[in-house]
PDB file of C-alpha atoms in Angstrom:
ATOM      1  CA  MET N   1       8.325 -15.146 -13.589  1.00 70.00           C
ATOM      2  CA  LEU N   2       8.481 -13.875  -9.967  1.00 80.00           C
ATOM      3  CA  ASP N   3       9.116 -10.400 -11.195  1.00 86.00           C
ATOM      4  CA  MET N   4       5.446  -9.636 -11.547  1.00 86.00           C
ATOM      5  CA  PHE N   5       5.280  -9.655  -7.731  1.00 90.00           C
ATOM      6  CA  TYR N   6       8.396  -7.651  -7.124  1.00 93.00           C
ATOM      7  CA  PRO N   7       7.789  -4.103  -5.626  1.00 96.00           C
ATOM      8  CA  ASP N   8       9.601  -1.122  -7.026  1.00 96.00           C
ATOM      9  CA  GLU N   9      10.832  -0.529  -3.264  1.00 95.00           C
ATOM     10  CA  TYR N  10      10.867  -2.620  -0.195  1.00 95.00           C
ATOM     11  CA  LEU N  11      10.992  -0.486   3.102  1.00 96.00           C
ATOM     12  CA  ASP N  12      10.570  -1.113   6.749  1.00 95.00           C
ATOM     13  CA  SER N  13       7.668   1.030   7.391  1.00 97.00           C
ATOM     14  CA  THR N  14       5.201   3.627   5.713  1.00 98.00           C
ATOM     15  CA  TYR N  15       6.341   5.958   8.407  1.00 98.00           C
ATOM     16  CA  GLY N  16       9.888   6.049   7.311  1.00 96.00           C
ATOM     17  CA  ILE N  17       9.312   6.850   3.650  1.00 98.00           C
ATOM     18  CA  ASP N  18      10.752  10.241   2.313  1.00 97.00           C
ATOM     19  CA  PHE N  19       7.415  11.569   0.826  1.00 98.00           C
ATOM     20  CA  GLN N  20       9.069  14.947   0.240  1.00 98.00           C
ATOM     21  CA  LYS N  21      11.365  13.178  -2.389  1.00 98.00           C
ATOM     22  CA  PHE N  22       8.443  11.707  -4.148  1.00 98.00           C
ATOM     23  CA  ARG N  23       6.769  15.014  -4.377  1.00 98.00           C
ATOM     24  CA  LYS N  24       9.802  16.559  -5.854  1.00 98.00           C
ATOM     25  CA  GLU N  25       9.954  13.712  -8.361  1.00 98.00           C
ATOM     26  CA  GLY N  26       6.381  14.900  -9.503  1.00 98.00           C
ATOM     27  CA  TYR N  27       4.246  12.413  -7.584  1.00 98.00           C
ATOM     28  CA  LYS N  28       0.743  13.770  -6.821  1.00 98.00           C
ATOM     29  CA  GLY N  29      -1.218  11.007  -5.509  1.00 98.00           C
ATOM     30  CA  ILE N  30      -0.725   8.110  -3.119  1.00 98.00           C
ATOM     31  CA  ILE N  31      -2.980   4.949  -2.767  1.00 98.00           C
ATOM     32  CA  PHE N  32      -2.580   3.165   0.609  1.00 98.00           C
ATOM     33  CA  ASP N  33      -3.521  -0.124   2.045  1.00 98.00           C
ATOM     34  CA  ILE N  34      -4.824   0.283   5.696  1.00 97.00           C
ATOM     35  CA  ASP N  35      -4.444  -2.822   7.639  1.00 94.00           C
ATOM     36  CA  ASN N  36      -0.804  -3.582   8.716  1.00 93.00           C
ATOM     37  CA  THR N  37       0.395  -0.796   6.310  1.00 97.00           C
ATOM     38  CA  LEU N  38      -0.920   2.320   8.384  1.00 98.00           C
ATOM     39  CA  VAL N  39      -1.976   0.613  11.614  1.00 97.00           C
ATOM     40  CA  MET N  40      -2.615  -2.941  13.009  1.00 92.00           C
ATOM     41  CA  HIS N  41      -5.162  -5.072  11.650  1.00 89.00           C
ATOM     42  CA  GLY N  42      -8.741  -3.631  12.384  1.00 90.00           C
ATOM     43  CA  GLU N  43      -7.350  -0.862  14.431  1.00 95.00           C
ATOM     44  CA  PRO N  44      -8.634   2.765  14.123  1.00 96.00           C
ATOM     45  CA  ALA N  45      -6.386   5.647  12.922  1.00 97.00           C
ATOM     46  CA  ASP N  46      -3.833   6.581  15.623  1.00 98.00           C
ATOM     47  CA  SER N  47      -2.241  10.063  15.980  1.00 98.00           C
ATOM     48  CA  GLN N  48       0.854   8.685  13.756  1.00 98.00           C
ATOM     49  CA  ALA N  49      -1.592   8.073  10.855  1.00 98.00           C
ATOM     50  CA  VAL N  50      -3.527  11.146  11.307  1.00 98.00           C
ATOM     51  CA  GLU N  51      -0.168  13.270  11.342  1.00 98.00           C
ATOM     52  CA  LEU N  52       1.065  11.329   8.263  1.00 98.00           C
ATOM     53  CA  PHE N  53      -2.004  12.380   6.219  1.00 98.00           C
ATOM     54  CA  GLU N  54      -1.920  15.949   7.322  1.00 98.00           C
ATOM     55  CA  ARG N  55       1.693  16.153   6.308  1.00 98.00           C
ATOM     56  CA  LEU N  56       0.967  14.621   2.898  1.00 98.00           C
ATOM     57  CA  ARG N  57      -1.802  17.149   2.310  1.00 98.00           C
ATOM     58  CA  SER N  58       0.661  19.946   3.268  1.00 98.00           C
ATOM     59  CA  LEU N  59       3.134  18.624   0.853  1.00 98.00           C
ATOM     60  CA  GLY N  60       0.365  18.695  -1.878  1.00 98.00           C
ATOM     61  CA  PHE N  61      -0.587  15.039  -2.104  1.00 98.00           C
ATOM     62  CA  ASP N  62      -3.957  13.639  -2.632  1.00 98.00           C
ATOM     63  CA  THR N  63      -4.606  10.369  -0.965  1.00 98.00           C
ATOM     64  CA  CYS N  64      -6.935   7.354  -1.496  1.00 98.00           C
ATOM     65  CA  LEU N  65      -7.433   4.365   0.672  1.00 98.00           C
ATOM     66  CA  LEU N  66      -7.751   1.071  -1.222  1.00 98.00           C
ATOM     67  CA  SER N  67      -9.107  -1.854   0.809  1.00 97.00           C
ATOM     68  CA  ASN N  68     -10.586  -5.307   0.412  1.00 96.00           C
ATOM     69  CA  ASN N  69     -12.281  -4.678   3.402  1.00 95.00           C
ATOM     70  CA  LYS N  70     -16.007  -3.711   3.930  1.00 97.00           C
ATOM     71  CA  ARG N  71     -17.388  -0.083   3.847  1.00 97.00           C
ATOM     72  CA  PRO N  72     -17.753   0.445   7.632  1.00 97.00           C
ATOM     73  CA  ARG N  73     -13.887  -0.276   8.310  1.00 97.00           C
ATOM     74  CA  VAL N  74     -12.598   1.595   5.421  1.00 98.00           C
ATOM     75  CA  GLU N  75     -14.892   4.679   5.766  1.00 98.00           C
ATOM     76  CA  SER N  76     -14.378   5.269   9.397  1.00 97.00           C
ATOM     77  CA  PHE N  77     -10.671   5.071   8.840  1.00 98.00           C
ATOM     78  CA  ALA N  78     -10.958   7.603   5.834  1.00 98.00           C
ATOM     79  CA  GLU N  79     -12.900   9.869   7.944  1.00 98.00           C
ATOM     80  CA  GLN N  80     -10.149   9.896  10.618  1.00 98.00           C
ATOM     81  CA  VAL N  81      -7.440  10.611   8.210  1.00 98.00           C
ATOM     82  CA  ASN N  82      -9.580  12.969   5.804  1.00 98.00           C
ATOM     83  CA  SER N  83      -8.892  10.668   2.651  1.00 98.00           C
ATOM     84  CA  LYS N  84     -10.828   9.505  -0.289  1.00 98.00           C
ATOM     85  CA  PHE N  85     -11.469   5.727  -0.240  1.00 98.00           C
ATOM     86  CA  ILE N  86     -12.514   2.478  -2.089  1.00 98.00           C
ATOM     87  CA  PHE N  87     -13.957  -0.326  -0.215  1.00 98.00           C
ATOM     88  CA  LYS N  88     -14.172  -3.953  -1.448  1.00 97.00           C
ATOM     89  CA  ALA N  89     -11.725  -3.103  -3.895  1.00 97.00           C
ATOM     90  CA  ASP N  90     -11.105  -6.812  -5.137  1.00 97.00           C
ATOM     91  CA  LYS N  91      -7.395  -6.356  -5.186  1.00 96.00           C
ATOM     92  CA  PRO N  92      -5.248  -7.342  -7.100  1.00 96.00           C
ATOM     93  CA  SER N  93      -7.823  -6.301  -9.734  1.00 97.00           C
ATOM     94  CA  LYS N  94      -6.763  -3.087 -11.584  1.00 97.00           C
ATOM     95  CA  LYS N  95      -9.995  -1.520 -11.279  1.00 97.00           C
ATOM     96  CA  GLY N  96      -9.722  -0.157  -7.842  1.00 98.00           C
ATOM     97  CA  TYR N  97      -6.317   1.227  -8.526  1.00 98.00           C
ATOM     98  CA  ARG N  98      -7.796   2.994 -11.733  1.00 98.00           C
ATOM     99  CA  LYS N  99     -10.765   4.294  -9.757  1.00 98.00           C
ATOM    100  CA  ALA N 100      -8.561   5.705  -7.052  1.00 98.00           C
ATOM    101  CA  MET N 101      -6.470   7.529  -9.724  1.00 98.00           C
ATOM    102  CA  GLU N 102      -9.769   8.826 -11.152  1.00 98.00           C
ATOM    103  CA  LEU N 103     -10.818  10.035  -7.821  1.00 98.00           C
ATOM    104  CA  MET N 104      -7.452  11.832  -7.229  1.00 98.00           C
ATOM    105  CA  GLU N 105      -7.142  12.921 -10.855  1.00 98.00           C
ATOM    106  CA  THR N 106      -3.751  11.381 -11.185  1.00 98.00           C
ATOM    107  CA  GLY N 107      -2.310   8.868 -13.672  1.00 98.00           C
ATOM    108  CA  THR N 108       0.097   5.959 -13.611  1.00 98.00           C
ATOM    109  CA  ASP N 109       3.122   8.441 -14.007  1.00 98.00           C
ATOM    110  CA  ASN N 110       2.351  10.376 -10.858  1.00 98.00           C
ATOM    111  CA  THR N 111       0.755   7.859  -8.417  1.00 98.00           C
ATOM    112  CA  LEU N 112       2.423   5.753  -5.751  1.00 98.00           C
ATOM    113  CA  PHE N 113       0.864   2.649  -4.059  1.00 98.00           C
ATOM    114  CA  ILE N 114       1.976   1.544  -0.633  1.00 98.00           C
ATOM    115  CA  GLY N 115       0.836  -1.686   0.941  1.00 98.00           C
ATOM    116  CA  ASP N 116       2.157  -4.693   3.070  1.00 95.00           C
ATOM    117  CA  GLN N 117       1.318  -7.601   0.767  1.00 92.00           C
ATOM    118  CA  LEU N 118       2.733  -8.899  -2.342  1.00 92.00           C
ATOM    119  CA  PHE N 119      -0.100 -11.016  -3.891  1.00 91.00           C
ATOM    120  CA  THR N 120      -2.788  -8.334  -3.455  1.00 93.00           C
ATOM    121  CA  ASP N 121      -1.320  -4.961  -2.951  1.00 96.00           C
ATOM    122  CA  VAL N 122       1.946  -4.872  -5.110  1.00 96.00           C
ATOM    123  CA  TRP N 123       0.693  -7.167  -7.725  1.00 96.00           C
ATOM    124  CA  GLY N 124      -2.546  -5.075  -8.231  1.00 97.00           C
ATOM    125  CA  ALA N 125      -0.386  -1.958  -8.391  1.00 98.00           C
ATOM    126  CA  LYS N 126       2.064  -3.465 -10.849  1.00 96.00           C
ATOM    127  CA  ARG N 127      -0.823  -4.732 -12.992  1.00 96.00           C
ATOM    128  CA  ALA N 128      -2.250  -1.140 -12.991  1.00 97.00           C
ATOM    129  CA  GLY N 129       1.213   0.349 -13.928  1.00 97.00           C
ATOM    130  CA  ILE N 130       1.776   2.300 -10.748  1.00 97.00           C
ATOM    131  CA  ARG N 131       5.068   2.414  -8.698  1.00 98.00           C
ATOM    132  CA  SER N 132       4.723   0.213  -5.608  1.00 98.00           C
ATOM    133  CA  ILE N 133       6.325   0.345  -2.290  1.00 98.00           C
ATOM    134  CA  LEU N 134       6.046  -2.728  -0.234  1.00 97.00           C
ATOM    135  CA  VAL N 135       6.280  -2.232   3.620  1.00 97.00           C
ATOM    136  CA  LYS N 136       6.850  -4.748   6.330  1.00 93.00           C
ATOM    137  CA  PRO N 137       3.641  -5.622   8.193  1.00 91.00           C
ATOM    138  CA  ILE N 138       3.076  -3.498  11.372  1.00 91.00           C
ATOM    139  CA  ASN N 139       2.027  -6.652  13.287  1.00 81.00           C
ATOM    140  CA  PRO N 140       3.096 -10.260  12.466  1.00 68.00           C
ATOM    141  CA  ARG N 141       0.041 -11.633  14.077  1.00 67.00           C
ATOM    142  CA  GLU N 142      -2.590 -11.940  11.348  1.00 61.00           C
ATOM    143  CA  GLU N 143      -5.495 -14.119  10.089  1.00 65.00           C
ATOM    144  CA  ILE N 144      -4.725 -17.376   9.069  1.00 61.00           C
ATOM    145  CA  GLN N 145      -5.375 -16.885   5.404  1.00 65.00           C
ATOM    146  CA  ILE N 146      -2.705 -13.985   5.420  1.00 68.00           C
ATOM    147  CA  VAL N 147      -0.327 -16.117   7.434  1.00 69.00           C
ATOM    148  CA  LEU N 148      -0.305 -18.704   4.779  1.00 71.00           C
ATOM    149  CA  LYS N 149       0.331 -16.042   2.042  1.00 75.00           C
ATOM    150  CA  ARG N 150       3.216 -14.666   4.026  1.00 76.00           C
ATOM    151  CA  TYR N 151       5.078 -18.055   3.725  1.00 76.00           C
ATOM    152  CA  LEU N 152       4.777 -17.653  -0.100  1.00 82.00           C
ATOM    153  CA  GLU N 153       5.770 -13.896   0.305  1.00 85.00           C
ATOM    154  CA  LYS N 154       8.979 -14.999   2.013  1.00 84.00           C
ATOM    155  CA  ILE N 155      10.067 -17.162  -1.007  1.00 83.00           C
ATOM    156  CA  VAL N 156       9.456 -14.232  -3.409  1.00 84.00           C
ATOM    157  CA  LEU N 157      11.167 -11.748  -1.350  1.00 86.00           C
ATOM    158  CA  TYR N 158      14.216 -14.016  -1.019  1.00 85.00           C
ATOM    159  CA  PHE N 159      14.504 -14.025  -4.789  1.00 87.00           C
ATOM    160  CA  TYR N 160      13.737 -10.349  -4.979  1.00 88.00           C
ATOM    161  CA  GLN N 161      16.443  -9.356  -2.504  1.00 86.00           C
ATOM    162  CA  ARG N 162      18.868 -11.781  -4.316  1.00 86.00           C
ATOM    163  CA  LYS N 163      18.248  -9.998  -7.610  1.00 84.00           C
ATOM    164  CA  ARG N 164      18.684  -6.571  -6.176  1.00 82.00           C
ATOM    165  CA  LYS N 165      22.098  -7.570  -4.729  1.00 80.00           C
ATOM    166  CA  GLY N 166      23.003  -9.224  -7.925  1.00 70.00           C
TER     167      GLY N 166
END
């Protein structure tokens, strides 16, 4: 039952992902969550994020930011990293993920999703049929509604890691 929340991979950081490996495997598009995936919650793009998106473009990837946040937050970040974007995405609904693939002209077989939350990011990607990578949140200090979800996520991740070792 909990399998529907399990990511395809669970890594420490977006910035440690071997994107060249994914490109060689045929992936062409990457959908990213922003807050606590690329930068701390509410922060503008930093040099690390800008450099990452430049590198992804040089590898031949297209990108799309997918966020439940409002337009000003998402649009300004997208401008800083030069990426397509979708705001008020209503994750975990499949529609935002599908729209992102439409914008990037990719499909479920060549699109990755990277985010920091199981019950919105990963579950939505799984529902849309996209390979998902869960990363640890950049900053553990979060809004109360996210803190509460993190307690439930710990339970799911316990069983996920136990299954992977099994």
